[in-house]
CSV table of N, CA and C in Angstrom, one decimal:
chain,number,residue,atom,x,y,z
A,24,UNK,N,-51.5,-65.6,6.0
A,24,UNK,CA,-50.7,-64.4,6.4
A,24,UNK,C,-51.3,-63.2,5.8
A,25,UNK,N,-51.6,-62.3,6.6
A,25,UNK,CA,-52.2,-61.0,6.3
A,25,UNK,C,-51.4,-60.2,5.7
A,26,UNK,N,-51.8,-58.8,4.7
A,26,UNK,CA,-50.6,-58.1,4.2
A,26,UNK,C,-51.0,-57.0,4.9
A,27,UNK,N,-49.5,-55.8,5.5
A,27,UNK,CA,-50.3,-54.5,5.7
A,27,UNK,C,-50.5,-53.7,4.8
A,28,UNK,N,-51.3,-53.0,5.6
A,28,UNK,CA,-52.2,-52.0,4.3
A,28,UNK,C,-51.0,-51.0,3.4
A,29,UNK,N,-51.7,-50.5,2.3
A,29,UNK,CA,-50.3,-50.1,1.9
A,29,UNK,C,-50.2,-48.9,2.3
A,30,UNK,N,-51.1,-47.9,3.0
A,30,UNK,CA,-50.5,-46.7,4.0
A,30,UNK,C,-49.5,-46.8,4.9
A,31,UNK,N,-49.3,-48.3,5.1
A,31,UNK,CA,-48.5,-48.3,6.3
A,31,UNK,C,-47.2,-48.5,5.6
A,32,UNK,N,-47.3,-49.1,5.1
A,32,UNK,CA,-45.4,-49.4,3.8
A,32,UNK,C,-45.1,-48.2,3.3
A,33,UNK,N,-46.0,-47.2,2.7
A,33,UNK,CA,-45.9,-45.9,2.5
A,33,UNK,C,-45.3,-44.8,3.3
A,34,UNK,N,-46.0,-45.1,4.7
A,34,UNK,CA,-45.5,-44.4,5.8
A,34,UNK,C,-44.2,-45.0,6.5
A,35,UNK,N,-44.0,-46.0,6.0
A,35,UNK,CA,-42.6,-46.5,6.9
A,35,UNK,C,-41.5,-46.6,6.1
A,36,UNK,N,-41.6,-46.3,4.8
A,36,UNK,CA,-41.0,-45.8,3.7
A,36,UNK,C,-39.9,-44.9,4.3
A,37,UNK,N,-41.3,-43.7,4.0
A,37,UNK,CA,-40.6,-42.4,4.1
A,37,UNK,C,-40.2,-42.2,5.5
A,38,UNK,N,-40.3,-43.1,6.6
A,38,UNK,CA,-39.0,-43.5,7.8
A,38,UNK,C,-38.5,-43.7,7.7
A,39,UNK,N,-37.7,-44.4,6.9
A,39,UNK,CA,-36.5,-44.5,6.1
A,39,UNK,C,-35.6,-43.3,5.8
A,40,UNK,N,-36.8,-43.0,4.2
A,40,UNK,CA,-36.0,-42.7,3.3
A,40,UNK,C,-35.9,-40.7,3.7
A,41,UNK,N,-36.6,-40.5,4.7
A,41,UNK,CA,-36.4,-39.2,5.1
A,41,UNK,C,-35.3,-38.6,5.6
A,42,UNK,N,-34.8,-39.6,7.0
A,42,UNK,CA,-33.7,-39.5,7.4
A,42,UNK,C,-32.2,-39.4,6.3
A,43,UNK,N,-32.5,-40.3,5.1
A,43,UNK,CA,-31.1,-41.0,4.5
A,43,UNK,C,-31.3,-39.2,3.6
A,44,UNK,N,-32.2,-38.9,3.1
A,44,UNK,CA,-32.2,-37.8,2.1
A,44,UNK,C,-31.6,-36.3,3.0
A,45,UNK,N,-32.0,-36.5,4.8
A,45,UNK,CA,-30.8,-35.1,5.1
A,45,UNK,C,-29.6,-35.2,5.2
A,46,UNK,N,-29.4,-37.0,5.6
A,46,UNK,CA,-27.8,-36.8,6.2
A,46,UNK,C,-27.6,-36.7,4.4
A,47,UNK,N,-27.8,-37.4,3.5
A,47,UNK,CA,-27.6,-37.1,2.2
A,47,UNK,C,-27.0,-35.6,2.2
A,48,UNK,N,-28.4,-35.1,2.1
A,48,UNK,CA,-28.0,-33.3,1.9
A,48,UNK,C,-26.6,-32.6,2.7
A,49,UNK,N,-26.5,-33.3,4.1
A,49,UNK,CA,-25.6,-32.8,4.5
A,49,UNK,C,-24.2,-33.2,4.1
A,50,UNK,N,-24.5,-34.4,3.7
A,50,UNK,CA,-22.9,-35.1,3.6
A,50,UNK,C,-22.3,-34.6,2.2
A,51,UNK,N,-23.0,-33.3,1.2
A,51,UNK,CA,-22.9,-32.8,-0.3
A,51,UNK,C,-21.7,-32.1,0.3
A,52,UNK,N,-20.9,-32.0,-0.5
A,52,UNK,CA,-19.5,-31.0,-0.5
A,52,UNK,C,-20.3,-29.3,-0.9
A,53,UNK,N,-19.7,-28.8,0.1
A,53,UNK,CA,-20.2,-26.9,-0.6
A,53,UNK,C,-19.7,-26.9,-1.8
A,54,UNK,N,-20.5,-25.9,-2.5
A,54,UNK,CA,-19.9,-25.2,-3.8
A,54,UNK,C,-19.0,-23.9,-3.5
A,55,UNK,N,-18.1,-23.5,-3.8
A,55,UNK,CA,-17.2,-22.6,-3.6
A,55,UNK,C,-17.5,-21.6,-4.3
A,56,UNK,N,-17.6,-20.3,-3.9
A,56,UNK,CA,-18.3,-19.7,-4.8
A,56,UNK,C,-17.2,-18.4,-5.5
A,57,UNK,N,-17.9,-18.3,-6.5
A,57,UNK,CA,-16.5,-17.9,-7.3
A,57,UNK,C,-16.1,-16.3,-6.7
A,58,UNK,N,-14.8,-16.5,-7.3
A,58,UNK,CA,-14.5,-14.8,-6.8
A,58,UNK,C,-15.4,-13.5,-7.3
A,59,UNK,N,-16.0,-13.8,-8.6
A,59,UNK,CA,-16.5,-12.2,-9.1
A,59,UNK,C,-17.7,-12.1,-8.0
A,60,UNK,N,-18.4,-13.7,-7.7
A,60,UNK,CA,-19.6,-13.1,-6.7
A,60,UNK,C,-19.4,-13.0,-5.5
A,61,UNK,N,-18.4,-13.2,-5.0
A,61,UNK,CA,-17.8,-12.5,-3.6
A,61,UNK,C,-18.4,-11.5,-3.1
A,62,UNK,N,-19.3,-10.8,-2.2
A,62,UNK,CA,-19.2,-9.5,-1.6
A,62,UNK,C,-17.9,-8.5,-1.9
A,63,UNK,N,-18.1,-7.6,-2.2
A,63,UNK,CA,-17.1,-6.2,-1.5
A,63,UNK,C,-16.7,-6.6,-0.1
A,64,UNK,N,-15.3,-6.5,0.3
A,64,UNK,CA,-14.9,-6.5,1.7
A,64,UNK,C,-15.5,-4.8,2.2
A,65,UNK,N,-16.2,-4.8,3.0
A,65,UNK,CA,-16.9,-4.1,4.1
A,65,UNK,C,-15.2,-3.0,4.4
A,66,UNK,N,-14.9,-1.5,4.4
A,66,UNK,CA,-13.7,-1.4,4.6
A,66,UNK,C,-13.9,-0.4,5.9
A,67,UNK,N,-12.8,0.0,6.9
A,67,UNK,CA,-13.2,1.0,7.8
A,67,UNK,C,-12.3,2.2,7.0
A,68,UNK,N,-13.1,3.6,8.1
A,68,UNK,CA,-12.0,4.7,6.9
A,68,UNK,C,-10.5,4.3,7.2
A,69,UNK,N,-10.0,4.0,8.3
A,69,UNK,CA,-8.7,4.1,8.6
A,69,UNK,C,-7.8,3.0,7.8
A,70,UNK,N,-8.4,1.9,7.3
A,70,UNK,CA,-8.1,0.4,6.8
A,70,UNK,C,-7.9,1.3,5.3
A,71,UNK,N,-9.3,1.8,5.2
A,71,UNK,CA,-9.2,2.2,3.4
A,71,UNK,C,-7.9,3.8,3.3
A,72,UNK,N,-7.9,4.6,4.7
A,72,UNK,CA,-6.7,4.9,4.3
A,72,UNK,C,-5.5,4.3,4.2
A,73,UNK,N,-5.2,3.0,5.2
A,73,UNK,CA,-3.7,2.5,5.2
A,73,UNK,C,-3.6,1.8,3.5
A,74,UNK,N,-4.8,1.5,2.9
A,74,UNK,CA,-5.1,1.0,1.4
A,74,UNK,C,-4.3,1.9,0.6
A,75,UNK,N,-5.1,3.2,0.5
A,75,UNK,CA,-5.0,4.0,-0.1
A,75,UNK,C,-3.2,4.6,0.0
A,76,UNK,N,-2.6,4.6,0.8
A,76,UNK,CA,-1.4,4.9,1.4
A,76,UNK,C,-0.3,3.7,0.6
A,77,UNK,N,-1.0,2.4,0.6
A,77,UNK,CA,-0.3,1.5,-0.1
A,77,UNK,C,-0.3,1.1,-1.7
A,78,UNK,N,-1.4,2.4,-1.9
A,78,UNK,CA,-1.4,2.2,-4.0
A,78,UNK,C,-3.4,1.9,-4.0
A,79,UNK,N,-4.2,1.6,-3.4
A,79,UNK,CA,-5.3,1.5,-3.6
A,79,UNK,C,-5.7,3.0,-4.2
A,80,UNK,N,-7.0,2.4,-4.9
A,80,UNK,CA,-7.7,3.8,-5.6
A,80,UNK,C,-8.9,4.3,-5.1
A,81,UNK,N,-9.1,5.1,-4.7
A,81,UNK,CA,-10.5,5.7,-4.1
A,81,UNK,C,-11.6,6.3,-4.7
A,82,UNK,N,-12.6,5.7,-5.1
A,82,UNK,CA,-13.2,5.9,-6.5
A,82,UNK,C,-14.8,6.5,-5.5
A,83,UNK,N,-15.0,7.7,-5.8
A,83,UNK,CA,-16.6,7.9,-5.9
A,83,UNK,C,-17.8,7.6,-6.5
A,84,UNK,N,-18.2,7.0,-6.7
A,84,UNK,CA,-19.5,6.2,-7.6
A,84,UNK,C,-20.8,7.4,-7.9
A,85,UNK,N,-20.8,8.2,-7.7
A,85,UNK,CA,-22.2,9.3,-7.0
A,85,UNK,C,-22.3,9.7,-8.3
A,86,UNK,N,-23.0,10.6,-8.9
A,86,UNK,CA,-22.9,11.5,-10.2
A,86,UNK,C,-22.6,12.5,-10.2
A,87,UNK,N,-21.9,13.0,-11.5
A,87,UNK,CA,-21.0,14.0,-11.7
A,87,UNK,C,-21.3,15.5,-10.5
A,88,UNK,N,-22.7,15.7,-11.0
A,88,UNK,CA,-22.9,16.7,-9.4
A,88,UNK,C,-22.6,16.3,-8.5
A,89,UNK,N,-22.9,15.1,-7.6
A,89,UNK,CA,-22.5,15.2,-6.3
A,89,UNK,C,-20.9,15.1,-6.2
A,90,UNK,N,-20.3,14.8,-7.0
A,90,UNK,CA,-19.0,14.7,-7.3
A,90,UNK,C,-18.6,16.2,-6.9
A,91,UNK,N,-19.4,16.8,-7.9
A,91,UNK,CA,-19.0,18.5,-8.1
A,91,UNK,C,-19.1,19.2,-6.7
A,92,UNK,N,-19.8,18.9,-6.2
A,92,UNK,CA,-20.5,19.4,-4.9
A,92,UNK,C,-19.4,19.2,-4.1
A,93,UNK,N,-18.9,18.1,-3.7
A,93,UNK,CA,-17.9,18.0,-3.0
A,93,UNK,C,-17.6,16.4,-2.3
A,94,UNK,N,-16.3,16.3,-2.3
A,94,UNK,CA,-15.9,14.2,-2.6
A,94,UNK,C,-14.7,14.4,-1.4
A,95,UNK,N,-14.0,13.6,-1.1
A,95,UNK,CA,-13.0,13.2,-0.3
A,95,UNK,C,-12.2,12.8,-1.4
A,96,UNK,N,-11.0,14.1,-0.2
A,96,UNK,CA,-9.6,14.4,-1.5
A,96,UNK,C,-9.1,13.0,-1.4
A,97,UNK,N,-8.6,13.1,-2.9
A,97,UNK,CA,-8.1,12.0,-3.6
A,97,UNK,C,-8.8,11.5,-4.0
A,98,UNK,N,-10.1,11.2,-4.2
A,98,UNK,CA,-10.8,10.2,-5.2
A,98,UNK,C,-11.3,10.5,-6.5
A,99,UNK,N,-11.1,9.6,-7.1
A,99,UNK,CA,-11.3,10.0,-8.4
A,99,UNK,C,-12.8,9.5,-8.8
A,100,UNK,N,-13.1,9.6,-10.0
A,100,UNK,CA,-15.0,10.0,-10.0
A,100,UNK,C,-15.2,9.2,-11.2
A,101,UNK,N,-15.9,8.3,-11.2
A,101,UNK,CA,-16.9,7.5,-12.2
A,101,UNK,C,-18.1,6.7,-11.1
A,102,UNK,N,-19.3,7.1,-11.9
A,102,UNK,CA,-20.9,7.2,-11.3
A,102,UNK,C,-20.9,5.6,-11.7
A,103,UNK,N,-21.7,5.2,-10.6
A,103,UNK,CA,-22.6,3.9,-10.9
A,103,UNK,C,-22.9,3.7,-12.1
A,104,UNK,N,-23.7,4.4,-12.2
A,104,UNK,CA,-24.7,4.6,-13.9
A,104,UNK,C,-23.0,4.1,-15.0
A,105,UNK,N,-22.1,5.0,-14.9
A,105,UNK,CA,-21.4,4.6,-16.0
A,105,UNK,C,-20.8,3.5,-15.7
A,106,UNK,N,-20.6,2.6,-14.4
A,106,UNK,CA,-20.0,1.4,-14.6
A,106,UNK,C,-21.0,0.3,-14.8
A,107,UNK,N,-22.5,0.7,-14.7
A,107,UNK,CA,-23.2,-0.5,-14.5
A,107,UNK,C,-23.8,-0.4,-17.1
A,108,UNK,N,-23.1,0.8,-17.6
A,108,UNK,CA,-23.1,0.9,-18.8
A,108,UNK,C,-22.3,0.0,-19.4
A,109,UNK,N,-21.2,-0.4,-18.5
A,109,UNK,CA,-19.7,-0.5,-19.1
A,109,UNK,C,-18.2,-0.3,-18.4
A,110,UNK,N,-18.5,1.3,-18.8
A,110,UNK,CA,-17.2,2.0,-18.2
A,110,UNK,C,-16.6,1.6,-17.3
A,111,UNK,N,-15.1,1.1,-17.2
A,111,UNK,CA,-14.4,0.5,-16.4
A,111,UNK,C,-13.0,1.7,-15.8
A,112,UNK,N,-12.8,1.4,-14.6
A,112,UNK,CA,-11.4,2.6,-14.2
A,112,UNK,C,-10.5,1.7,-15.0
A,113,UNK,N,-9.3,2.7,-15.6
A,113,UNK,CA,-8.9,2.2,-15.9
A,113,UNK,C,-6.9,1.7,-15.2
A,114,UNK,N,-7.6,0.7,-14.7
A,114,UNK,CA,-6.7,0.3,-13.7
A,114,UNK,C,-6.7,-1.5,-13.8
A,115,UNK,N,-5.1,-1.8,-13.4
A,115,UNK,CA,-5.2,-3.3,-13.0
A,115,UNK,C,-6.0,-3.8,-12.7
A,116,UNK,N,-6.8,-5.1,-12.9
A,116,UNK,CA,-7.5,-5.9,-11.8
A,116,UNK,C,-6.9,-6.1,-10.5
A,117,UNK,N,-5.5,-6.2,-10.5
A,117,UNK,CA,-5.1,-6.6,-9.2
A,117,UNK,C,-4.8,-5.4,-8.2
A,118,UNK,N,-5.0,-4.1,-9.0
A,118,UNK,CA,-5.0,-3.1,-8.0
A,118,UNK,C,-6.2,-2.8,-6.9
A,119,UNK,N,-6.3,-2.4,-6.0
A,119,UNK,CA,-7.2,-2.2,-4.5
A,119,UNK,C,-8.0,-0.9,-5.1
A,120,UNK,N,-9.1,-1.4,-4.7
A,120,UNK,CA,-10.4,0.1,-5.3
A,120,UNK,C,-11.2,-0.3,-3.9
A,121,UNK,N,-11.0,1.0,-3.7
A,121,UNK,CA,-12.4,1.7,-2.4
A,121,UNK,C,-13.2,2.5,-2.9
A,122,UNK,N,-14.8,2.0,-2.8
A,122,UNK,CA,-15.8,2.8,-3.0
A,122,UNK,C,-16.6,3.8,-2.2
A,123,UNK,N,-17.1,3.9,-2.5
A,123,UNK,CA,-18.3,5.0,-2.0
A,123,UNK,C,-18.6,5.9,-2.2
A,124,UNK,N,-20.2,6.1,-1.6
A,124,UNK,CA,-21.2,7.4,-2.6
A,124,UNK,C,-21.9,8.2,-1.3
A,125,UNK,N,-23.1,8.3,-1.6
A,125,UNK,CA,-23.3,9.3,-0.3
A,125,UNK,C,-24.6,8.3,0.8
A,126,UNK,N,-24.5,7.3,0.3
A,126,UNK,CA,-25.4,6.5,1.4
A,126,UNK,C,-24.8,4.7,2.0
A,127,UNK,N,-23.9,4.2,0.8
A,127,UNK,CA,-23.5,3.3,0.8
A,127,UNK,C,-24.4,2.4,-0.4
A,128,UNK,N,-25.6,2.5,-0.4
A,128,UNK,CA,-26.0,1.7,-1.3
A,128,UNK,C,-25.6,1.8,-2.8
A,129,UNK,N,-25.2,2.8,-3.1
A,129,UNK,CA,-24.6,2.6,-4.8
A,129,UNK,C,-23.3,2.2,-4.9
A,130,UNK,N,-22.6,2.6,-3.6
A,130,UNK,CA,-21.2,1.6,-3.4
A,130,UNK,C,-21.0,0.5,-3.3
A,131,UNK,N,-22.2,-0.3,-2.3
A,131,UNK,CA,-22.9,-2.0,-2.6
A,131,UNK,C,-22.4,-2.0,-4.2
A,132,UNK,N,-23.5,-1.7,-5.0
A,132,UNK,CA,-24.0,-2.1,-6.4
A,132,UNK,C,-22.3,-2.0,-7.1
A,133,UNK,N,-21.7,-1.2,-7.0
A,133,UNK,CA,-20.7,-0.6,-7.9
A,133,UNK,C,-19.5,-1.8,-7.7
A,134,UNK,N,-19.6,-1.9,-6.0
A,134,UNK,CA,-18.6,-2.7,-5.8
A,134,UNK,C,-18.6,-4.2,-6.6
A,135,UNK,N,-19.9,-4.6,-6.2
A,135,UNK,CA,-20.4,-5.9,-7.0
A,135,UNK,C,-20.2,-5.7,-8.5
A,136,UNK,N,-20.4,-5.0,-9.4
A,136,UNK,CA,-20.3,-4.4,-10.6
A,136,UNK,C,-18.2,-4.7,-11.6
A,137,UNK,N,-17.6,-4.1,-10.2
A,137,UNK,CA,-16.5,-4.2,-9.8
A,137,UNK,C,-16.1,-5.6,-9.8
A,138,UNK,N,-16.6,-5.9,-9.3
A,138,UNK,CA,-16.1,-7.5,-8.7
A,138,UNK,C,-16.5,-8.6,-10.0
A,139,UNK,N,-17.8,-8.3,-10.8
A,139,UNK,CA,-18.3,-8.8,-11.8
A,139,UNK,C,-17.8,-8.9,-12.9
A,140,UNK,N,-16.9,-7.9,-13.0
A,140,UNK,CA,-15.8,-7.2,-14.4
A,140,UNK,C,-14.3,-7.6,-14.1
A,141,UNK,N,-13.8,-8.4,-12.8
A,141,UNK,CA,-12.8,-8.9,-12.9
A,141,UNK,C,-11.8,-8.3,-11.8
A,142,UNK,N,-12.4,-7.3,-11.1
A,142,UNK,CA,-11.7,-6.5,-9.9
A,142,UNK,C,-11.6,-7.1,-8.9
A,143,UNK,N,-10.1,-7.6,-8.3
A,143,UNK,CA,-9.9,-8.3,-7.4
A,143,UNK,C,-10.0,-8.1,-5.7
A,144,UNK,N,-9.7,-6.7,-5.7
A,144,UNK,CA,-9.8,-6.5,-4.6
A,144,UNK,C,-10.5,-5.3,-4.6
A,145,UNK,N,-12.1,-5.3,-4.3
A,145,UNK,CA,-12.6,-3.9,-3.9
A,145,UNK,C,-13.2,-4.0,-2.1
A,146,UNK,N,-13.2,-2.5,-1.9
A,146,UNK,CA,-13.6,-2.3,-1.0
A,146,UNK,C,-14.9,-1.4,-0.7
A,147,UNK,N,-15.3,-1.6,0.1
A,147,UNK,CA,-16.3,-1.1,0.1
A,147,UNK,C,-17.1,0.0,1.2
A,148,UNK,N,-16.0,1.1,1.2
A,148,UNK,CA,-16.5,2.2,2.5
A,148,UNK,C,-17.7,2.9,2.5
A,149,UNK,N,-18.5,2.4,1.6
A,149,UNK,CA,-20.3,2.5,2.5
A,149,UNK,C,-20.5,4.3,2.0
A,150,UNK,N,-20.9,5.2,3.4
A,150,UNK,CA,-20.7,6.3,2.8
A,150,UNK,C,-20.0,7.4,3.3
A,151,UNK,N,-19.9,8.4,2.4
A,151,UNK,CA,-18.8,8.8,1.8
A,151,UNK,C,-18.1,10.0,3.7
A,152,UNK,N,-19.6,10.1,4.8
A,152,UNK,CA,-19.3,10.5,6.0
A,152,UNK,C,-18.5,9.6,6.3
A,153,UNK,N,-18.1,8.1,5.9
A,153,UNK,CA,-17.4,7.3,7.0
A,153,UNK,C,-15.9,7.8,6.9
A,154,UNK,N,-15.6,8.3,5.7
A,154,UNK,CA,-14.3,8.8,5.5
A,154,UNK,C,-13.7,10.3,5.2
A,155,UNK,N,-14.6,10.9,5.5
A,155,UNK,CA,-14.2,12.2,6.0
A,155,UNK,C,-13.4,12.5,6.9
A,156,UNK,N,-13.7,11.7,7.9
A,156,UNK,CA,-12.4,12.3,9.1
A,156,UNK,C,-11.0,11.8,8.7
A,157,UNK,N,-11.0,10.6,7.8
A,157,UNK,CA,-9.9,9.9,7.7
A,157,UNK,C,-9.0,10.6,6.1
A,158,UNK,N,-9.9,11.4,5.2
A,158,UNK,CA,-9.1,12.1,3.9
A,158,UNK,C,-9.7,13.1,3.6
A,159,UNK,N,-10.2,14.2,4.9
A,159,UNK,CA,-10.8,14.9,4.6
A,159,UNK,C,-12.0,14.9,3.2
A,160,UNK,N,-12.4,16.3,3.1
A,160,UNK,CA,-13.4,16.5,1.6
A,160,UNK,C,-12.8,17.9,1.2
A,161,UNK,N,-13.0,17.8,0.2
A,161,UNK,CA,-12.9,19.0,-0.9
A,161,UNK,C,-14.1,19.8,0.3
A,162,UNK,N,-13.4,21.2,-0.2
A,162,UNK,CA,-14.4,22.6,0.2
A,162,UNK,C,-15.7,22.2,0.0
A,163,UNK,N,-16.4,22.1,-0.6
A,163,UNK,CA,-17.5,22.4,-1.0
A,163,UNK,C,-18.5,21.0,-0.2
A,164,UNK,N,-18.0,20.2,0.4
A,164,UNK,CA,-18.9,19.4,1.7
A,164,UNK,C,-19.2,19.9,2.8
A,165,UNK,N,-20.4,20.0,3.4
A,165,UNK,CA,-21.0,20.4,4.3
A,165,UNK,C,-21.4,22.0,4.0
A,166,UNK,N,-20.8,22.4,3.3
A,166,UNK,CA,-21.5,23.9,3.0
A,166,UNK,C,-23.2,23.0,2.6
């Protein structure tokens, strides 16, 4: 009785054991992933006004100048920079926070930052043009 070579046991092995290792992989239960690393819910202006209407807070993230310069009435002002130091609003976790700055991208970061520190529900209105039509701006926008 002849033996086969052992490339070939090798190779019919891993005929086997290739198939068993995806359905494996597939058959793993997901990991759920926790709340702080959640995304920011993505908000529209009109959503983040009915928010805002119901007790949510409308937070600018931008720095103190562009704040100065001019923000959409009602929001109140703490910069990226000071939340990614620390500084927290000081507000419930379970209260509603809508962000945004003047591109979206520091509202990403802030939101996540937000969400990192225990904030349950933020939102995340991108930038700060998406909601002008919906709570106006202080005077001093668009000059």
């Amino acid at each position: 009785m002849s033996r086969p070579p052992i490339r070939f046991l090798a190779a019919a092995g891993l005929g086997f054991a290739l198939p068993l290792a995806v359905v494996g992989a597939c058959a793993t239960p997901r990991e759920e992933v926790a709340p702080a690393t959640r995304p920011a819910t993505a908000v529209t202006a009109t959503r983040a006004q009915e928010l805002v209407a119901q007790g949510a807070v409308l937070l600018d993230v931008r720095t103190q100048e562009e704040y100065g310069e001019g923000h959409l009435v009602g929001a109140r002002h703490l910069s990226l920079q000071s939340l990614q130091a620390g500084e927290r609003p000081a507000l419930p976790a379970d209260q509603p926070v809508i962000v945004y700055c003047r591109t979206g991208r520091r509202s990403a970061q802030a939101a996540q930052v937000l969400r990192e520190a225990g904030f349950q529900h933020v939102h995340d209105l991108g930038a700060m043009e998406n909601g002008v039509g919906a709570f106006g701006a202080s005077p001093a926008v668009g000059r």
